[in-house]
C-alpha cells in the first residue's frame, strides 16, 4: 500500500513535526514498506493457530495487604521535622 503525501503531512501535523520535502518522501517510503510487511502477514494462513497473549511464563504475584508497624512513632518523626503544624510536617507552598 502506497501512502499519499497528504497522509504524511497530516501525520506530521498531528505529531507537531515540521518536515522538509525530503523527509516527507523518506517517511512516505518507510511507512509504505512497513505497510507492505503487514500486508504480507495478513496473507498467512493462521487457521488453527491459538492466539498468543503472552510468550513468557509470567504470573501476577499477589500478597495480602498487611499493616506493618514501624518502631518509629509519629511524635518522634514530627520532632525531626524543621517545622510542624497540626501534627503534620509543614513544607513551603508549591503553587
PDB file of N, CA and C in Angstrom:
ATOM      1  N   UNK A   1       0.851  -1.174   0.000  1.00  0.00           N
ATOM      2  CA  UNK A   1       0.000   0.000   0.000  1.00  0.00           C
ATOM      3  C   UNK A   1       0.898   1.239   0.000  1.00  0.00           C
ATOM      4  N   UNK A   2       0.719   2.067  -0.973  1.00  0.00           N
ATOM      5  CA  UNK A   2       1.482   3.305  -1.087  1.00  0.00           C
ATOM      6  C   UNK A   2       0.764   4.395  -0.285  1.00  0.00           C
ATOM      7  N   UNK A   3       1.505   5.094   0.528  1.00  0.00           N
ATOM      8  CA  UNK A   3       0.935   6.156   1.356  1.00  0.00           C
ATOM      9  C   UNK A   3       1.061   7.480   0.616  1.00  0.00           C
ATOM     10  N   UNK A   4      -0.024   8.221   0.581  1.00  0.00           N
ATOM     11  CA  UNK A   4      -0.048   9.505  -0.122  1.00  0.00           C
ATOM     12  C   UNK A   4       0.682  10.569   0.692  1.00  0.00           C
ATOM     13  N   UNK A   5       1.202  11.550  -0.019  1.00  0.00           N
ATOM     14  CA  UNK A   5       1.932  12.643   0.638  1.00  0.00           C
ATOM     15  C   UNK A   5       1.023  13.407   1.598  1.00  0.00           C
ATOM     16  N   UNK A   6      -0.265  13.502   1.261  1.00  0.00           N
ATOM     17  CA  UNK A   6      -1.210  14.204   2.140  1.00  0.00           C
ATOM     18  C   UNK A   6      -1.316  13.511   3.500  1.00  0.00           C
ATOM     19  N   UNK A   7      -1.242  12.181   3.481  1.00  0.00           N
ATOM     20  CA  UNK A   7      -1.304  11.435   4.736  1.00  0.00           C
ATOM     21  C   UNK A   7      -0.062  11.699   5.595  1.00  0.00           C
ATOM     22  N   UNK A   8       1.095  11.792   4.946  1.00  0.00           N
ATOM     23  CA  UNK A   8       2.326  12.107   5.670  1.00  0.00           C
ATOM     24  C   UNK A   8       2.231  13.502   6.275  1.00  0.00           C
ATOM     25  N   UNK A   9       1.707  14.439   5.517  1.00  0.00           N
ATOM     26  CA  UNK A   9       1.560  15.803   6.025  1.00  0.00           C
ATOM     27  C   UNK A   9       0.606  15.836   7.220  1.00  0.00           C
ATOM     28  N   UNK A  10      -0.460  15.060   7.144  1.00  0.00           N
ATOM     29  CA  UNK A  10      -1.424  15.009   8.252  1.00  0.00           C
ATOM     30  C   UNK A  10      -0.771  14.379   9.490  1.00  0.00           C
ATOM     31  N   UNK A  11      -0.025  13.300   9.309  1.00  0.00           N
ATOM     32  CA  UNK A  11       0.680  12.673  10.428  1.00  0.00           C
ATOM     33  C   UNK A  11       1.689  13.633  11.047  1.00  0.00           C
ATOM     34  N   UNK A  12       2.397  14.369  10.209  1.00  0.00           N
ATOM     35  CA  UNK A  12       3.371  15.339  10.718  1.00  0.00           C
ATOM     36  C   UNK A  12       2.658  16.430  11.510  1.00  0.00           C
ATOM     37  N   UNK A  13       1.511  16.868  11.016  1.00  0.00           N
ATOM     38  CA  UNK A  13       0.744  17.902  11.721  1.00  0.00           C
ATOM     39  C   UNK A  13       0.252  17.386  13.071  1.00  0.00           C
ATOM     40  N   UNK A  14      -0.268  16.167  13.099  1.00  0.00           N
ATOM     41  CA  UNK A  14      -0.749  15.581  14.349  1.00  0.00           C
ATOM     42  C   UNK A  14       0.389  15.368  15.352  1.00  0.00           C
ATOM     43  N   UNK A  15       1.600  15.132  14.826  1.00  0.00           N
ATOM     44  CA  UNK A  15       2.767  14.898  15.686  1.00  0.00           C
ATOM     45  C   UNK A  15       3.536  16.170  15.987  1.00  0.00           C
ATOM     46  N   UNK A  16       3.038  17.295  15.484  1.00  0.00           N
ATOM     47  CA  UNK A  16       3.711  18.590  15.654  1.00  0.00           C
ATOM     48  C   UNK A  16       5.136  18.555  15.125  1.00  0.00           C
ATOM     49  N   UNK A  17       5.297  17.929  13.960  1.00  0.00           N
ATOM     50  CA  UNK A  17       6.608  17.849  13.317  1.00  0.00           C
ATOM     51  C   UNK A  17       6.638  18.764  12.102  1.00  0.00           C
ATOM     52  N   UNK A  18       7.760  19.389  11.913  1.00  0.00           N
ATOM     53  CA  UNK A  18       7.970  20.197  10.724  1.00  0.00           C
ATOM     54  C   UNK A  18       8.948  19.442   9.831  1.00  0.00           C
ATOM     55  N   UNK A  19       8.459  18.935   8.708  1.00  0.00           N
ATOM     56  CA  UNK A  19       9.274  18.090   7.846  1.00  0.00           C
ATOM     57  C   UNK A  19       9.589  18.797   6.533  1.00  0.00           C
ATOM     58  N   UNK A  20      10.809  18.571   6.064  1.00  0.00           N
ATOM     59  CA  UNK A  20      11.174  19.056   4.740  1.00  0.00           C
ATOM     60  C   UNK A  20      10.578  18.114   3.709  1.00  0.00           C
ATOM     61  N   UNK A  21      10.592  18.509   2.457  1.00  0.00           N
ATOM     62  CA  UNK A  21      10.038  17.646   1.406  1.00  0.00           C
ATOM     63  C   UNK A  21      10.841  16.348   1.296  1.00  0.00           C
ATOM     64  N   UNK A  22      12.138  16.407   1.541  1.00  0.00           N
ATOM     65  CA  UNK A  22      12.974  15.202   1.515  1.00  0.00           C
ATOM     66  C   UNK A  22      12.578  14.258   2.648  1.00  0.00           C
ATOM     67  N   UNK A  23      12.364  14.811   3.849  1.00  0.00           N
ATOM     68  CA  UNK A  23      11.953  13.987   4.987  1.00  0.00           C
ATOM     69  C   UNK A  23      10.569  13.385   4.761  1.00  0.00           C
ATOM     70  N   UNK A  24       9.670  14.158   4.173  1.00  0.00           N
ATOM     71  CA  UNK A  24       8.332  13.638   3.876  1.00  0.00           C
ATOM     72  C   UNK A  24       8.419  12.447   2.943  1.00  0.00           C
ATOM     73  N   UNK A  25       9.246  12.547   1.914  1.00  0.00           N
ATOM     74  CA  UNK A  25       9.394  11.445   0.964  1.00  0.00           C
ATOM     75  C   UNK A  25      10.017  10.231   1.639  1.00  0.00           C
ATOM     76  N   UNK A  26      11.007  10.464   2.490  1.00  0.00           N
ATOM     77  CA  UNK A  26      11.652   9.365   3.204  1.00  0.00           C
ATOM     78  C   UNK A  26      10.644   8.637   4.096  1.00  0.00           C
ATOM     79  N   UNK A  27       9.859   9.397   4.874  1.00  0.00           N
ATOM     80  CA  UNK A  27       8.868   8.780   5.746  1.00  0.00           C
ATOM     81  C   UNK A  27       7.766   8.085   4.949  1.00  0.00           C
ATOM     82  N   UNK A  28       7.397   8.661   3.814  1.00  0.00           N
ATOM     83  CA  UNK A  28       6.382   8.042   2.966  1.00  0.00           C
ATOM     84  C   UNK A  28       6.847   6.669   2.496  1.00  0.00           C
ATOM     85  N   UNK A  29       8.109   6.592   2.063  1.00  0.00           N
ATOM     86  CA  UNK A  29       8.661   5.317   1.604  1.00  0.00           C
ATOM     87  C   UNK A  29       8.761   4.313   2.755  1.00  0.00           C
ATOM     88  N   UNK A  30       9.235   4.774   3.918  1.00  0.00           N
ATOM     89  CA  UNK A  30       9.402   3.872   5.053  1.00  0.00           C
ATOM     90  C   UNK A  30       8.065   3.334   5.551  1.00  0.00           C
ATOM     91  N   UNK A  31       7.060   4.202   5.628  1.00  0.00           N
ATOM     92  CA  UNK A  31       5.742   3.745   6.072  1.00  0.00           C
ATOM     93  C   UNK A  31       5.088   2.830   5.045  1.00  0.00           C
ATOM     94  N   UNK A  32       5.328   3.091   3.766  1.00  0.00           N
ATOM     95  CA  UNK A  32       4.801   2.211   2.724  1.00  0.00           C
ATOM     96  C   UNK A  32       5.419   0.825   2.842  1.00  0.00           C
ATOM     97  N   UNK A  33       6.726   0.762   3.104  1.00  0.00           N
ATOM     98  CA  UNK A  33       7.394  -0.541   3.278  1.00  0.00           C
ATOM     99  C   UNK A  33       6.850  -1.270   4.506  1.00  0.00           C
ATOM    100  N   UNK A  34       6.620  -0.538   5.592  1.00  0.00           N
ATOM    101  CA  UNK A  34       6.069  -1.162   6.792  1.00  0.00           C
ATOM    102  C   UNK A  34       4.677  -1.725   6.502  1.00  0.00           C
ATOM    103  N   UNK A  35       3.874  -0.989   5.756  1.00  0.00           N
ATOM    104  CA  UNK A  35       2.541  -1.471   5.393  1.00  0.00           C
ATOM    105  C   UNK A  35       2.615  -2.719   4.529  1.00  0.00           C
ATOM    106  N   UNK A  36       3.619  -2.797   3.657  1.00  0.00           N
ATOM    107  CA  UNK A  36       3.786  -3.986   2.820  1.00  0.00           C
ATOM    108  C   UNK A  36       4.078  -5.210   3.686  1.00  0.00           C
ATOM    109  N   UNK A  37       4.859  -5.036   4.751  1.00  0.00           N
ATOM    110  CA  UNK A  37       5.147  -6.154   5.651  1.00  0.00           C
ATOM    111  C   UNK A  37       3.874  -6.614   6.358  1.00  0.00           C
ATOM    112  N   UNK A  38       3.041  -5.678   6.777  1.00  0.00           N
ATOM    113  CA  UNK A  38       1.783  -6.027   7.426  1.00  0.00           C
ATOM    114  C   UNK A  38       0.870  -6.742   6.438  1.00  0.00           C
ATOM    115  N   UNK A  39       0.824  -6.258   5.209  1.00  0.00           N
ATOM    116  CA  UNK A  39       0.015  -6.927   4.180  1.00  0.00           C
ATOM    117  C   UNK A  39       0.493  -8.362   3.966  1.00  0.00           C
ATOM    118  N   UNK A  40       1.805  -8.570   4.002  1.00  0.00           N
ATOM    119  CA  UNK A  40       2.353  -9.924   3.852  1.00  0.00           C
ATOM    120  C   UNK A  40       1.878 -10.806   5.000  1.00  0.00           C
ATOM    121  N   UNK A  41       1.900 -10.283   6.227  1.00  0.00           N
ATOM    122  CA  UNK A  41       1.455 -11.070   7.371  1.00  0.00           C
ATOM    123  C   UNK A  41      -0.030 -11.407   7.276  1.00  0.00           C
ATOM    124  N   UNK A  42      -0.821 -10.508   6.691  1.00  0.00           N
ATOM    125  CA  UNK A  42      -2.250 -10.765   6.537  1.00  0.00           C
ATOM    126  C   UNK A  42      -2.524 -11.916   5.558  1.00  0.00           C
ATOM    127  N   UNK A  43      -1.565 -12.226   4.704  1.00  0.00           N
ATOM    128  CA  UNK A  43      -1.732 -13.311   3.738  1.00  0.00           C
ATOM    129  C   UNK A  43      -1.469 -14.681   4.351  1.00  0.00           C
ATOM    130  N   UNK A  44      -0.844 -14.739   5.524  1.00  0.00           N
ATOM    131  CA  UNK A  44      -0.501 -16.021   6.130  1.00  0.00           C
ATOM    132  C   UNK A  44      -1.752 -16.745   6.609  1.00  0.00           C
ATOM    133  N   UNK A  45      -1.723 -18.072   6.484  1.00  0.00           N
ATOM    134  CA  UNK A  45      -2.833 -18.901   6.945  1.00  0.00           C
ATOM    135  C   UNK A  45      -2.650 -19.163   8.440  1.00  0.00           C
ATOM    136  N   UNK A  46      -3.532 -18.616   9.246  1.00  0.00           N
ATOM    137  CA  UNK A  46      -3.427 -18.781  10.698  1.00  0.00           C
ATOM    138  C   UNK A  46      -4.569 -19.628  11.258  1.00  0.00           C
ATOM    139  N   UNK A  47      -5.255 -20.359  10.394  1.00  0.00           N
ATOM    140  CA  UNK A  47      -6.324 -21.240  10.869  1.00  0.00           C
ATOM    141  C   UNK A  47      -5.747 -22.297  11.802  1.00  0.00           C
ATOM    142  N   UNK A  48      -6.381 -22.478  12.936  1.00  0.00           N
ATOM    143  CA  UNK A  48      -5.940 -23.486  13.895  1.00  0.00           C
ATOM    144  C   UNK A  48      -4.794 -23.030  14.783  1.00  0.00           C
ATOM    145  N   UNK A  49      -4.354 -21.791  14.654  1.00  0.00           N
ATOM    146  CA  UNK A  49      -3.267 -21.282  15.491  1.00  0.00           C
ATOM    147  C   UNK A  49      -3.884 -20.535  16.673  1.00  0.00           C
ATOM    148  N   UNK A  50      -3.551 -20.982  17.867  1.00  0.00           N
ATOM    149  CA  UNK A  50      -4.067 -20.336  19.079  1.00  0.00           C
ATOM    150  C   UNK A  50      -3.471 -18.941  19.213  1.00  0.00           C
ATOM    151  N   UNK A  51      -4.279 -17.951  19.583  1.00  0.00           N
ATOM    152  CA  UNK A  51      -3.731 -16.611  19.830  1.00  0.00           C
ATOM    153  C   UNK A  51      -2.738 -16.635  20.987  1.00  0.00           C
ATOM    154  N   UNK A  52      -1.693 -15.879  20.862  1.00  0.00           N
ATOM    155  CA  UNK A  52      -0.677 -15.799  21.908  1.00  0.00           C
ATOM    156  C   UNK A  52      -0.809 -14.449  22.597  1.00  0.00           C
ATOM    157  N   UNK A  53      -1.167 -14.503  23.859  1.00  0.00           N
ATOM    158  CA  UNK A  53      -1.326 -13.269  24.613  1.00  0.00           C
ATOM    159  C   UNK A  53      -0.065 -12.938  25.394  1.00  0.00           C
ATOM    160  N   UNK A  54       0.698 -13.962  25.708  1.00  0.00           N
ATOM    161  CA  UNK A  54       1.914 -13.769  26.490  1.00  0.00           C
ATOM    162  C   UNK A  54       2.853 -14.916  26.168  1.00  0.00           C
ATOM    163  N   UNK A  55       4.093 -14.601  25.856  1.00  0.00           N
ATOM    164  CA  UNK A  55       5.017 -15.656  25.466  1.00  0.00           C
ATOM    165  C   UNK A  55       5.848 -16.180  26.624  1.00  0.00           C
ATOM    166  N   UNK A  56       5.901 -15.445  27.724  1.00  0.00           N
ATOM    167  CA  UNK A  56       6.655 -15.896  28.892  1.00  0.00           C
ATOM    168  C   UNK A  56       5.748 -16.565  29.899  1.00  0.00           C
ATOM    169  N   UNK A  57       6.341 -17.131  30.920  1.00  0.00           N
ATOM    170  CA  UNK A  57       5.568 -17.788  31.972  1.00  0.00           C
ATOM    171  C   UNK A  57       5.341 -16.850  33.151  1.00  0.00           C
ATOM    172  N   UNK A  58       5.040 -15.593  32.853  1.00  0.00           N
ATOM    173  CA  UNK A  58       4.836 -14.619  33.913  1.00  0.00           C
ATOM    174  C   UNK A  58       3.468 -14.800  34.545  1.00  0.00           C
ATOM    175  N   UNK A  59       3.401 -14.567  35.834  1.00  0.00           N
ATOM    176  CA  UNK A  59       2.140 -14.631  36.560  1.00  0.00           C
ATOM    177  C   UNK A  59       2.067 -13.439  37.492  1.00  0.00           C
ATOM    178  N   UNK A  60       0.850 -13.011  37.778  1.00  0.00           N
ATOM    179  CA  UNK A  60       0.692 -11.986  38.804  1.00  0.00           C
ATOM    180  C   UNK A  60       1.032 -12.586  40.152  1.00  0.00           C
ATOM    181  N   UNK A  61       1.778 -11.847  40.933  1.00  0.00           N
ATOM    182  CA  UNK A  61       2.130 -12.301  42.269  1.00  0.00           C
ATOM    183  C   UNK A  61       1.326 -11.464  43.246  1.00  0.00           C
ATOM    184  N   UNK A  62       0.442 -12.112  43.950  1.00  0.00           N
ATOM    185  CA  UNK A  62      -0.411 -11.405  44.888  1.00  0.00           C
ATOM    186  C   UNK A  62       0.100 -11.632  46.301  1.00  0.00           C
ATOM    187  N   UNK A  63      -0.026 -10.616  47.105  1.00  0.00           N
ATOM    188  CA  UNK A  63       0.324 -10.739  48.510  1.00  0.00           C
ATOM    189  C   UNK A  63      -0.791 -10.110  49.313  1.00  0.00           C
ATOM    190  N   UNK A  64      -0.981 -10.568  50.522  1.00  0.00           N
ATOM    191  CA  UNK A  64      -2.046  -9.972  51.338  1.00  0.00           C
ATOM    192  C   UNK A  64      -1.654  -8.566  51.795  1.00  0.00           C
ATOM    193  N   UNK A  65      -2.640  -7.689  51.880  1.00  0.00           N
ATOM    194  CA  UNK A  65      -2.405  -6.356  52.426  1.00  0.00           C
ATOM    195  C   UNK A  65      -2.297  -6.475  53.930  1.00  0.00           C
ATOM    196  N   UNK A  66      -1.154  -6.085  54.440  1.00  0.00           N
ATOM    197  CA  UNK A  66      -0.940  -6.148  55.878  1.00  0.00           C
ATOM    198  C   UNK A  66      -0.373  -4.821  56.338  1.00  0.00           C
ATOM    199  N   UNK A  67      -0.866  -4.350  57.463  1.00  0.00           N
ATOM    200  CA  UNK A  67      -0.328  -3.136  58.064  1.00  0.00           C
ATOM    201  C   UNK A  67       0.885  -3.551  58.884  1.00  0.00           C
ATOM    202  N   UNK A  68       2.019  -2.939  58.552  1.00  0.00           N
ATOM    203  CA  UNK A  68       3.263  -3.260  59.250  1.00  0.00           C
ATOM    204  C   UNK A  68       3.566  -2.118  60.209  1.00  0.00           C
ATOM    205  N   UNK A  69       3.688  -2.449  61.447  1.00  0.00           N
ATOM    206  CA  UNK A  69       4.010  -1.442  62.458  1.00  0.00           C
ATOM    207  C   UNK A  69       5.513  -1.160  62.421  1.00  0.00           C
ATOM    208  N   UNK A  70       5.866   0.119  62.423  1.00  0.00           N
ATOM    209  CA  UNK A  70       7.261   0.514  62.452  1.00  0.00           C
ATOM    210  C   UNK A  70       7.631   0.935  63.863  1.00  0.00           C
ATOM    211  N   UNK A  71       8.884   0.867  64.155  1.00  0.00           N
ATOM    212  CA  UNK A  71       9.342   1.212  65.501  1.00  0.00           C
ATOM    213  C   UNK A  71       9.186   2.696  65.773  1.00  0.00           C
ATOM    214  N   UNK A  72       9.303   3.526  64.748  1.00  0.00           N
ATOM    215  CA  UNK A  72       9.219   4.967  64.958  1.00  0.00           C
ATOM    216  C   UNK A  72       7.768   5.368  65.193  1.00  0.00           C
ATOM    217  N   UNK A  73       7.563   6.273  66.099  1.00  0.00           N
ATOM    218  CA  UNK A  73       6.232   6.789  66.400  1.00  0.00           C
ATOM    219  C   UNK A  73       6.060   8.153  65.746  1.00  0.00           C
ATOM    220  N   UNK A  74       4.811   8.544  65.533  1.00  0.00           N
ATOM    221  CA  UNK A  74       4.517   9.803  64.863  1.00  0.00           C
ATOM    222  C   UNK A  74       5.176  10.982  65.571  1.00  0.00           C
ATOM    223  N   UNK A  75       5.053  11.056  66.864  1.00  0.00           N
ATOM    224  CA  UNK A  75       5.626  12.193  67.601  1.00  0.00           C
ATOM    225  C   UNK A  75       7.142  12.254  67.451  1.00  0.00           C
ATOM    226  N   UNK A  76       7.796  11.083  67.426  1.00  0.00           N
ATOM    227  CA  UNK A  76       9.245  11.055  67.256  1.00  0.00           C
ATOM    228  C   UNK A  76       9.643  11.575  65.863  1.00  0.00           C
ATOM    229  N   UNK A  77       8.881  11.187  64.841  1.00  0.00           N
ATOM    230  CA  UNK A  77       9.190  11.633  63.489  1.00  0.00           C
ATOM    231  C   UNK A  77       8.898  13.118  63.312  1.00  0.00           C
ATOM    232  N   UNK A  78       7.786  13.587  63.886  1.00  0.00           N
ATOM    233  CA  UNK A  78       7.469  15.004  63.784  1.00  0.00           C
ATOM    234  C   UNK A  78       8.519  15.856  64.487  1.00  0.00           C
ATOM    235  N   UNK A  79       9.119  15.328  65.517  1.00  0.00           N
ATOM    236  CA  UNK A  79      10.161  16.064  66.238  1.00  0.00           C
ATOM    237  C   UNK A  79      11.391  16.285  65.356  1.00  0.00           C
ATOM    238  N   UNK A  80      11.586  15.449  64.352  1.00  0.00           N
ATOM    239  CA  UNK A  80      12.737  15.579  63.457  1.00  0.00           C
ATOM    240  C   UNK A  80      12.514  16.647  62.383  1.00  0.00           C
ATOM    241  N   UNK A  81      11.254  17.010  62.135  1.00  0.00           N
ATOM    242  CA  UNK A  81      10.946  17.979  61.081  1.00  0.00           C
ATOM    243  C   UNK A  81      11.321  19.384  61.530  1.00  0.00           C
ATOM    244  N   UNK A  82      11.802  20.226  60.593  1.00  0.00           N
ATOM    245  CA  UNK A  82      12.167  21.586  60.966  1.00  0.00           C
ATOM    246  C   UNK A  82      10.964  22.409  61.418  1.00  0.00           C
ATOM    247  N   UNK A  83       9.768  22.100  60.864  1.00  0.00           N
ATOM    248  CA  UNK A  83       8.581  22.855  61.235  1.00  0.00           C
ATOM    249  C   UNK A  83       7.353  21.957  61.111  1.00  0.00           C
ATOM    250  N   UNK A  84       6.444  22.037  62.077  1.00  0.00           N
ATOM    251  CA  UNK A  84       5.216  21.243  62.051  1.00  0.00           C
ATOM    252  C   UNK A  84       4.013  22.134  62.321  1.00  0.00           C
ATOM    253  N   UNK A  85       2.850  21.627  61.894  1.00  0.00           N
ATOM    254  CA  UNK A  85       1.596  22.330  62.160  1.00  0.00           C
ATOM    255  C   UNK A  85       0.468  21.311  62.167  1.00  0.00           C
ATOM    256  N   UNK A  86      -0.338  21.281  63.193  1.00  0.00           N
ATOM    257  CA  UNK A  86      -1.471  20.357  63.320  1.00  0.00           C
ATOM    258  C   UNK A  86      -1.048  18.907  63.117  1.00  0.00           C
ATOM    259  N   UNK A  87       0.004  18.487  63.769  1.00  0.00           N
ATOM    260  CA  UNK A  87       0.519  17.113  63.691  1.00  0.00           C
ATOM    261  C   UNK A  87       0.938  16.703  62.282  1.00  0.00           C
ATOM    262  N   UNK A  88       1.370  17.678  61.480  1.00  0.00           N
ATOM    263  CA  UNK A  88       1.853  17.405  60.128  1.00  0.00           C
ATOM    264  C   UNK A  88       3.147  18.169  59.899  1.00  0.00           C
ATOM    265  N   UNK A  89       3.967  17.668  58.976  1.00  0.00           N
ATOM    266  CA  UNK A  89       5.191  18.371  58.610  1.00  0.00           C
ATOM    267  C   UNK A  89       4.790  19.546  57.738  1.00  0.00           C
ATOM    268  N   UNK A  90       5.256  20.732  58.081  1.00  0.00           N
ATOM    269  CA  UNK A  90       4.934  21.928  57.303  1.00  0.00           C
ATOM    270  C   UNK A  90       6.037  22.120  56.257  1.00  0.00           C
ATOM    271  N   UNK A  91       5.592  22.290  55.014  1.00  0.00           N
ATOM    272  CA  UNK A  91       6.533  22.472  53.899  1.00  0.00           C
ATOM    273  C   UNK A  91       6.174  23.755  53.176  1.00  0.00           C
ATOM    274  N   UNK A  92       7.109  24.307  52.383  1.00  0.00           N
ATOM    275  CA  UNK A  92       6.801  25.517  51.627  1.00  0.00           C
ATOM    276  C   UNK A  92       5.667  25.272  50.636  1.00  0.00           C
ATOM    277  N   UNK A  93       4.876  26.309  50.391  1.00  0.00           N
ATOM    278  CA  UNK A  93       3.772  26.220  49.440  1.00  0.00           C
ATOM    279  C   UNK A  93       4.325  25.961  48.038  1.00  0.00           C
ATOM    280  N   UNK A  94       3.703  25.063  47.310  1.00  0.00           N
ATOM    281  CA  UNK A  94       4.188  24.662  45.985  1.00  0.00           C
ATOM    282  C   UNK A  94       3.633  25.562  44.889  1.00  0.00           C
ATOM    283  N   UNK A  95       2.383  25.922  44.983  1.00  0.00           N
ATOM    284  CA  UNK A  95       1.752  26.706  43.913  1.00  0.00           C
ATOM    285  C   UNK A  95       2.034  28.174  44.058  1.00  0.00           C
TER     286      UNK A  95
END
